[in-house]
Steps between C-alpha positions, in 0.01 A plus 500: 500500500341759274185479709685535831703790361172671405358441849827590671505842330163581659363250752148646465480367142410157636162639602386535138564127448277409797205645307561269205504157660411200284182310587536195276662227705815361344832433668657789306224747592508389862878546513476850351223602742692361796811687388314831462322476834808368676715786368234755592484357852879490533545859382207623711630347821874526446640749746871456431687560181522201269743425222409456138650150519262411783205638304604286199518188716168565674336554161650175373381314809147637471481407131638150563327428833280230341754356257444160660140504375636414156550147641133464601288327233258732321198282577561561871535874455180514292293273725180673621430239771692441824837336451575148618773451759748397232412798279530739794841349578618586148388861548667523843822366346525802267693703758779243527494440125537874447799521733668208317432660163652830613808315621539334158472843338759633747255760631614453858462857622369518856210727404377264228539189719315661792207600281470161332540297821282713729212631287260233631607522863247667731555696819279265703709199390229360271698538177742274316748348426680550833211617724696810603330762715533875543865607543626171351367613162722730296369854451502452121313171535237675712472773239461252215239302698273805499568593137454138388171453688366834379598426138330159514180643643451767231502252213240241404636156584341163422387462863420863590362814334706820490459756775542872450826634644306657790320172574831311484678734740205491740501119495874498573455755778237280666764225500765728655640234736648316203690796352748766604284761670707804401518406131137396472397815688680713238320324213164524677546871574596570137176350371278643774633853440473445123873554452501192276160539335 
């Protein structure tokens, strides 16, 4: 809440955080990067007024979007080779595990639930867990999908080297059909015009 109060006082403050993203891949670092980029994207594209309460809940959702990953065994997360079908199934289950965990914690706010449930859905229907497409995906889920993918790509993972932020946004832009065009366009434009460099 201290962080959202700081951002709420001046929404342009989030920009300074986008220049200090963490490149070591851990669940905590990934969650922080996703939160920063998701908040930047939300504030950049938000046309209507928003409440402080909504900003708090969006921030919470972005930070907790991958809470279900705590149920995935570490050896799977650290595996440099392709996952087996069973291992991949455990990773895919993290969305549902996250939603259950939030329910146990009584974090049942719509904004948080939408982010956790929809952050791996893709606009072309190729995502998971529910194979939603385009308008079926919540706007906050679409936003987190971009922030989550971007945050993953800029850190060195066991199976992939880190990309620069510009390389990551260009790779996402080439895959536009899978993401919300308006939101991804805003992120792409910010890096191409050096607003975020």
